[in-house]
Coordinates of N, CA, C and O in Angstrom, one line a residue:
M113 N 0.8 -1.2 0.0 CA 0.0 0.0 0.0 C 0.9 1.2 0.0 O 1.8 1.3 0.7
E114 N 0.5 2.2 -0.8 CA 1.2 3.5 -0.8 C 0.9 4.3 0.4 O -0.2 4.3 0.9
N115 N 1.9 5.1 0.8 CA 1.7 6.0 1.9 C 0.6 7.0 1.7 O -0.1 7.4 2.6
S116 N 0.3 7.4 0.4 CA -0.7 8.4 0.1 C -2.1 7.8 0.5 O -3.1 8.6 0.6
S117 N -2.3 6.5 0.7 CA -3.6 6.0 1.0 C -3.8 5.9 2.5 O -4.8 5.4 3.0
M118 N -2.8 6.3 3.3 CA -2.9 6.3 4.8 C -3.2 7.7 5.3 O -2.8 8.7 4.7
I119 N -3.8 7.8 6.4 CA -4.0 9.0 7.1 C -2.7 9.4 7.7 O -2.1 8.7 8.4
R120 N -2.3 10.7 7.4 CA -1.0 11.2 7.8 C -1.2 12.0 9.1 O -2.0 13.0 9.0
V121 N -0.6 11.7 10.2 CA -0.7 12.4 11.4 C 0.6 13.0 11.9 O 1.6 12.3 11.9
L122 N 0.5 14.3 12.3 CA 1.7 14.9 12.9 C 1.4 15.1 14.4 O 0.4 15.6 14.8
L123 N 2.3 14.5 15.2 CA 2.2 14.5 16.7 C 3.3 15.6 17.1 O 4.4 15.5 16.7
V124 N 2.8 16.6 17.8 CA 3.7 17.7 18.2 C 3.7 17.8 19.8 O 2.7 17.9 20.4
G125 N 5.0 17.6 20.3 CA 5.1 17.7 21.7 C 6.6 17.6 22.1 O 7.5 17.6 21.3
D126 N 6.8 17.6 23.4 CA 8.2 17.6 23.9 C 8.9 16.3 23.7 O 10.1 16.3 23.6
S127 N 8.1 15.2 23.7 CA 8.8 13.9 23.6 C 7.8 12.9 22.9 O 6.6 12.9 23.2
P128 N 8.4 12.0 22.1 CA 7.5 11.0 21.5 C 6.8 10.1 22.5 O 5.7 9.6 22.2
Q129 N 7.4 9.9 23.6 CA 6.8 9.0 24.6 C 5.5 9.5 25.1 O 4.6 8.8 25.5
L130 N 5.3 10.9 25.1 CA 4.0 11.4 25.5 C 2.8 10.9 24.6 O 1.7 11.0 25.0
F131 N 3.2 10.5 23.4 CA 2.1 10.1 22.4 C 2.1 8.6 22.2 O 1.5 8.1 21.3
F132 N 2.8 7.8 23.0 CA 3.0 6.4 22.8 C 1.7 5.7 22.6 O 1.5 5.0 21.6
R133 N 0.7 5.8 23.5 CA -0.6 5.1 23.3 C -1.3 5.6 22.1 O -1.9 4.8 21.3
H134 N -1.3 6.9 21.9 CA -2.0 7.5 20.7 C -1.4 7.0 19.4 O -2.1 6.6 18.5
Q135 N -0.1 7.0 19.4 CA 0.6 6.6 18.2 C 0.3 5.1 17.9 O 0.0 4.8 16.7
K136 N 0.4 4.2 18.9 CA 0.1 2.8 18.6 C -1.4 2.7 18.1 O -1.6 1.9 17.2
Y137 N -2.3 3.4 18.7 CA -3.7 3.3 18.3 C -3.8 3.7 16.9 O -4.5 3.1 16.1
L138 N -3.2 4.9 16.6 CA -3.4 5.5 15.2 C -2.8 4.5 14.2 O -3.3 4.3 13.1
E139 N -1.6 4.0 14.5 CA -0.9 3.1 13.5 C -1.7 1.8 13.3 O -1.8 1.3 12.2
T140 N -2.3 1.3 14.3 CA -3.1 0.1 14.3 C -4.4 0.4 13.4 O -4.9 -0.5 12.8
N141 N -4.8 1.7 13.3 CA -6.0 2.0 12.6 C -5.6 2.7 11.2 O -6.4 3.5 10.7
G142 N -4.5 2.3 10.6 CA -4.2 2.7 9.3 C -3.6 4.1 9.1 O -3.8 4.7 8.1
C143 N -2.9 4.6 10.2 CA -2.4 6.0 10.1 C -0.8 5.9 10.1 O -0.2 5.0 10.6
E144 N -0.2 6.9 9.4 CA 1.2 7.0 9.5 C 1.5 8.2 10.3 O 1.0 9.3 10.0
C145 N 2.3 8.0 11.4 CA 2.5 9.1 12.3 C 4.0 9.6 12.2 O 4.9 8.8 12.0
E146 N 4.1 11.0 12.3 CA 5.4 11.6 12.4 C 5.4 12.5 13.6 O 4.4 13.0 14.0
F147 N 6.6 12.7 14.1 CA 6.7 13.5 15.3 C 7.6 14.8 15.1 O 8.6 14.7 14.4
A148 N 7.1 15.8 15.8 CA 7.9 17.1 15.8 C 8.0 17.6 17.2 O 6.9 17.7 17.9
E149 N 9.2 17.9 17.7 CA 9.3 18.3 19.1 C 9.4 19.8 19.3 O 9.3 20.3 20.4
C150 N 9.7 20.5 18.3 CA 9.8 22.0 18.4 C 9.1 22.7 17.3 O 8.8 22.1 16.2
E151 N 8.7 23.9 17.6 CA 7.9 24.6 16.6 C 8.6 24.8 15.3 O 7.9 24.7 14.2
R152 N 9.9 25.0 15.3 CA 10.6 25.2 14.0 C 10.4 24.0 13.1 O 10.2 24.1 11.9
V153 N 10.5 22.8 13.7 CA 10.3 21.5 12.9 C 8.9 21.4 12.4 O 8.6 20.9 11.3
V154 N 7.9 21.8 13.3 CA 6.5 21.7 12.9 C 6.3 22.6 11.6 O 5.7 22.1 10.7
W155 N 6.8 23.8 11.6 CA 6.6 24.7 10.5 C 7.3 24.1 9.2 O 6.8 24.2 8.1
E156 N 8.5 23.5 9.4 CA 9.2 22.9 8.2 C 8.4 21.7 7.7 O 8.2 21.6 6.5
M157 N 7.9 20.9 8.6 CA 7.2 19.7 8.2 C 5.8 20.1 7.5 O 5.5 19.5 6.5
L158 N 5.2 21.1 8.0 CA 3.9 21.5 7.4 C 4.2 22.1 6.0 O 3.3 22.1 5.2
G159 N 5.3 22.7 5.8 CA 5.7 23.3 4.5 C 6.1 22.2 3.5 O 6.0 22.5 2.3
Q160 N 6.5 21.0 4.0 CA 7.0 20.0 3.1 C 6.0 18.9 2.8 O 6.0 18.2 1.7
R161 N 5.1 18.6 3.7 CA 4.1 17.5 3.6 C 2.7 17.9 4.0 O 2.5 18.8 4.7
Q162 N 1.8 17.2 3.5 CA 0.4 17.3 3.8 C 0.0 16.4 4.9 O 0.3 15.2 4.8
F163 N -0.6 16.9 6.0 CA -1.1 16.0 7.1 C -2.6 16.1 7.1 O -3.2 17.1 6.8
D164 N -3.2 15.0 7.6 CA -4.7 15.0 7.7 C -5.1 15.4 9.1 O -6.1 15.9 9.3
L165 N -4.2 15.1 10.1 CA -4.5 15.2 11.5 C -3.3 15.7 12.2 O -2.2 15.2 12.0
V166 N -3.5 16.7 13.1 CA -2.4 17.2 13.9 C -2.9 17.1 15.4 O -3.9 17.7 15.7
L167 N -2.1 16.5 16.2 CA -2.3 16.4 17.7 C -1.2 17.1 18.3 O 0.0 16.7 18.2
S168 N -1.5 18.2 19.0 CA -0.4 19.1 19.5 C -0.5 19.2 21.1 O -1.5 19.6 21.6
L169 N 0.7 19.1 21.7 CA 0.8 19.4 23.1 C 1.4 20.8 23.3 O 1.7 21.2 24.4
H170 N 1.7 21.5 22.2 CA 2.3 22.8 22.2 C 1.3 23.8 21.8 O 0.4 23.5 21.0
T171 N 1.4 25.0 22.3 CA 0.6 26.1 21.9 C 1.6 27.1 21.3 O 2.8 27.1 21.5
S172 N 1.1 28.1 20.6 CA 2.0 29.1 19.9 C 2.0 30.4 20.7 O 2.3 31.4 20.2
R173 N 1.6 30.4 22.0 CA 1.5 31.6 22.7 C 2.8 32.3 22.9 O 3.8 31.7 23.2
G174 N 2.9 33.6 22.6 CA 4.1 34.4 22.8 C 5.2 34.1 21.9 O 6.4 34.5 22.2
T175 N 5.0 33.4 20.8 CA 6.1 33.0 19.9 C 6.3 34.0 18.8 O 7.3 34.0 18.1
G176 N 5.3 34.8 18.5 CA 5.4 35.7 17.4 C 5.0 35.1 16.1 O 5.0 35.7 15.1
R177 N 4.7 33.8 16.1 CA 4.3 33.1 14.9 C 2.8 32.9 15.0 O 2.2 32.9 16.0
P178 N 2.2 32.8 13.8 CA 0.7 32.5 13.8 C 0.4 31.2 14.5 O 1.2 30.2 14.5
N179 N -0.7 31.2 15.1 CA -1.3 30.0 15.7 C -1.5 28.9 14.6 O -1.8 29.2 13.5
L180 N -1.3 27.6 15.0 CA -1.5 26.5 14.1 C -2.9 26.6 13.5 O -3.1 26.3 12.3
A181 N -3.9 26.9 14.3 CA -5.2 26.9 13.8 C -5.4 27.9 12.8 O -6.2 27.7 11.8
V182 N -4.8 29.1 12.9 CA -4.9 30.2 11.9 C -4.2 29.7 10.6 O -4.7 29.8 9.5
L183 N -3.0 29.1 10.8 CA -2.3 28.7 9.6 C -3.0 27.6 8.8 O -3.0 27.6 7.6
L184 N -3.6 26.7 9.5 CA -4.2 25.5 8.9 C -5.7 25.7 8.5 O -6.3 24.8 7.9
G185 N -6.3 26.8 9.0 CA -7.7 27.0 8.7 C -8.0 27.0 7.2 O -7.2 27.6 6.5
G186 N -9.0 26.4 6.8 CA -9.4 26.4 5.4 C -8.7 25.2 4.7 O -9.2 24.8 3.6
S187 N -7.7 24.6 5.2 CA -7.2 23.4 4.6 C -8.0 22.2 5.2 O -8.7 22.3 6.1
P188 N -7.9 21.0 4.5 CA -8.7 19.9 4.9 C -8.1 19.1 6.1 O -8.1 17.9 6.2
I189 N -7.6 19.9 7.1 CA -6.9 19.3 8.2 C -7.7 19.3 9.5 O -8.6 20.2 9.7
T190 N -7.5 18.4 10.4 CA -8.1 18.3 11.7 C -7.0 18.6 12.7 O -6.0 18.0 12.7
L191 N -7.3 19.5 13.7 CA -6.3 19.9 14.7 C -6.9 19.8 16.1 O -8.0 20.3 16.3
F192 N -6.2 19.2 17.0 CA -6.5 19.1 18.4 C -5.3 19.6 19.2 O -4.2 19.2 18.9
Y193 N -5.6 20.5 20.2 CA -4.6 20.9 21.2 C -4.9 20.1 22.5 O -6.0 19.9 22.8
A194 N -3.8 19.8 23.2 CA -4.0 19.2 24.5 C -3.8 20.2 25.6 O -2.9 21.0 25.5
L195 N -4.7 20.2 26.6 CA -4.6 21.0 27.8 C -4.0 20.0 28.8 O -4.7 19.1 29.3
R196 N -2.8 20.3 29.2 CA -2.2 19.4 30.2 C -2.7 19.7 31.6 O -2.9 20.8 32.0
L197 N -3.0 18.6 32.3 CA -3.5 18.7 33.7 C -2.4 17.9 34.5 O -1.4 17.4 34.0
E198 N -2.6 17.9 35.9 CA -1.7 17.2 36.7 C -1.5 15.7 36.3 O -0.4 15.2 36.2
V199 N -2.6 15.1 35.9 CA -2.6 13.7 35.5 C -3.3 13.7 34.1 O -4.5 13.9 34.0
G200 N -2.5 13.4 33.0 CA -3.1 13.4 31.7 C -3.4 14.7 31.1 O -2.8 15.8 31.5
C201 N -4.3 14.7 30.2 CA -4.7 16.0 29.5 C -6.1 15.9 28.9 O -6.6 14.8 28.6
W202 N -6.6 17.0 28.6 CA -7.9 17.1 27.9 C -7.6 17.6 26.5 O -6.7 18.5 26.4
W203 N -8.3 17.2 25.6 CA -8.1 17.6 24.2 C -9.1 18.6 23.7 O -10.3 18.4 23.9
V204 N -8.7 19.6 23.0 CA -9.6 20.7 22.5 C -9.6 20.6 21.0 O -8.5 20.8 20.4
P205 N -10.7 20.4 20.4 CA -10.8 20.4 18.9 C -10.8 21.9 18.4 O -11.6 22.7 18.9
L206 N -9.8 22.2 17.6 CA -9.8 23.6 17.0 C -10.2 23.6 15.5 O -10.8 24.6 15.1
L207 N -9.9 22.5 14.8 CA -10.3 22.4 13.4 C -10.8 21.0 13.1 O -10.2 20.0 13.6
R208 N -11.9 20.9 12.4 CA -12.4 19.6 11.9 C -12.5 19.7 10.4 O -13.3 20.5 9.9
L209 N -11.6 19.0 9.7 CA -11.5 19.1 8.2 C -11.4 20.6 7.8 O -12.0 20.9 6.8
G210 N -10.6 21.3 8.5 CA -10.4 22.7 8.2 C -11.4 23.7 8.6 O -11.2 24.9 8.6
E211 N -12.5 23.3 9.2 CA -13.5 24.2 9.7 C -13.2 24.5 11.2 O -13.0 23.5 12.0
E212 N -13.3 25.8 11.5 CA -13.1 26.2 12.9 C -14.2 25.5 13.8 O -15.3 25.5 13.5
C213 N -13.7 25.1 14.9 CA -14.7 24.6 16.0 C -14.3 25.2 17.3 O -14.4 24.6 18.4
F214 N -13.9 26.5 17.3 CA -13.6 27.2 18.5 C -14.9 27.3 19.4 O -16.0 27.4 18.9
G215 N -14.7 27.1 20.7 CA -15.8 27.1 21.6 C -16.3 25.6 21.8 O -17.1 25.4 22.7
A216 N -15.8 24.7 21.1 CA -16.2 23.3 21.3 C -15.6 22.9 22.7 O -14.5 23.3 23.1
P217 N -16.3 22.0 23.4 CA -15.8 21.6 24.7 C -14.6 20.8 24.7 O -14.3 20.1 23.7
A218 N -13.8 20.9 25.7 CA -12.6 20.1 25.9 C -13.0 18.6 26.1 O -14.1 18.4 26.7
L219 N -12.3 17.7 25.6 CA -12.6 16.3 25.7 C -11.7 15.6 26.7 O -10.5 15.7 26.6
R220 N -12.3 14.9 27.6 CA -11.6 14.1 28.6 C -10.9 12.9 27.8 O -11.3 12.6 26.7
P221 N -9.9 12.3 28.4 CA -9.2 11.2 27.6 C -10.2 10.1 27.1 O -10.0 9.7 26.0
S222 N -11.1 9.7 27.9 CA -12.0 8.7 27.4 C -12.9 9.2 26.3 O -13.3 8.4 25.4
E223 N -13.3 10.5 26.4 CA -14.1 11.1 25.3 C -13.3 11.3 24.0 O -13.8 11.1 22.9
F224 N -12.0 11.6 24.2 CA -11.1 11.8 23.1 C -10.9 10.5 22.3 O -10.9 10.6 21.1
A225 N -10.9 9.4 22.9 CA -10.7 8.1 22.2 C -11.9 7.9 21.2 O -11.7 7.5 20.1
D226 N -13.1 8.2 21.7 CA -14.3 8.1 20.8 C -14.2 9.2 19.7 O -14.5 8.9 18.5
A227 N -13.8 10.4 20.1 CA -13.7 11.4 19.1 C -12.7 11.1 18.0 O -12.9 11.4 16.8
L228 N -11.6 10.5 18.4 CA -10.5 10.1 17.5 C -11.1 9.1 16.4 O -10.8 9.2 15.3
D229 N -11.9 8.1 16.9 CA -12.5 7.2 16.0 C -13.3 7.9 15.0 O -13.3 7.7 13.8
E230 N -14.2 8.9 15.5 CA -15.0 9.6 14.6 C -14.2 10.5 13.6 O -14.6 10.5 12.4
V231 N -13.2 11.1 14.0 CA -12.3 11.9 13.2 C -11.7 11.1 12.1 O -11.7 11.5 10.9
L232 N -11.2 9.9 12.4 CA -10.6 9.0 11.4 C -11.6 8.7 10.3 O -11.3 8.6 9.1
K233 N -12.9 8.4 10.7 CA -13.9 8.1 9.8 C -14.2 9.3 8.9 O -14.4 9.2 7.7
E234 N -14.2 10.5 9.5 CA -14.5 11.7 8.7 C -13.4 12.0 7.7 O -13.7 12.3 6.6
I235 N -12.1 11.8 8.1 CA -11.0 12.0 7.2 C -11.1 11.0 6.0 O -10.9 11.4 4.9
R236 N -11.4 9.8 6.3 CA -11.5 8.7 5.2 C -12.7 9.1 4.3 O -12.5 9.0 3.1
A237 N -13.8 9.5 4.9 CA -15.0 9.8 4.0 C -14.6 11.0 3.1 O -15.0 11.0 1.9
A238 N -14.0 12.0 3.7 CA -13.6 13.2 2.9 C -12.6 12.8 1.8 O -12.7 13.3 0.7
A239 N -11.7 11.9 2.1 CA -10.7 11.5 1.1 C -11.4 10.7 -0.1 O -11.1 10.9 -1.2
T240 N -12.4 9.9 0.3 CA -13.2 9.2 -0.7 C -13.9 10.1 -1.6 O -14.0 9.9 -2.8
R241 N -14.5 11.2 -1.0 CA -15.3 12.2 -1.8 C -14.3 12.9 -2.8 O -14.7 13.2 -3.8
R242 N -13.0 13.0 -2.4 CA -12.1 13.7 -3.2 C -11.4 12.7 -4.2 O -10.6 13.1 -5.0
G243 N -11.8 11.4 -4.2 CA -11.3 10.4 -5.1 C -10.0 9.8 -4.6 O -9.3 9.2 -5.4
N244 N -9.7 9.8 -3.3 CA -8.5 9.3 -2.8 C -8.9 8.4 -1.6 O -8.6 8.7 -0.5
P245 N -9.5 7.2 -1.9 CA -9.9 6.4 -0.7 C -8.7 5.9 0.1 O -7.6 5.7 -0.4
M246 N -8.9 5.9 1.4 CA -7.9 5.5 2.4 C -8.2 4.2 3.0 O -9.3 3.7 3.1
R247 N -7.1 3.6 3.5 CA -7.2 2.3 4.2 C -8.1 2.4 5.5 O -8.0 3.4 6.2
T248 N -8.9 1.4 5.7 CA -9.7 1.5 6.9 C -9.1 0.8 8.1 O -9.4 1.2 9.3
T249 N -8.3 -0.2 8.0 CA -7.5 -0.8 9.1 C -6.2 -1.4 8.6 O -6.1 -1.6 7.4

């Protein structure tokens, strides 16, 4: 199978270990995951490759660069930011297939697992409508 038929996911955070469970789940469900640990690498990767889904533990506050949601708005990408808590994190949807969803409630880890399933289905359905069917598992 060609890589173009897989959902491409960019994981953004301080360490790949923070995404271990998510990455295993995504790869089991037909996704190709790449990791970026600093904002400079994120911008380079977004300039070189198309991603379907971005999961970020970073925010762009105070960096002088545009927010990822602003940069990616209008593209067919789905973006979630994580809000770190003492134990774990809650996920905030900012873009669903490029459409802003500001004001959407934060998702607890158990809710995020269900939302991730739904997002993968949405991405595959959108790809099929564009004539680029993706692998389901």
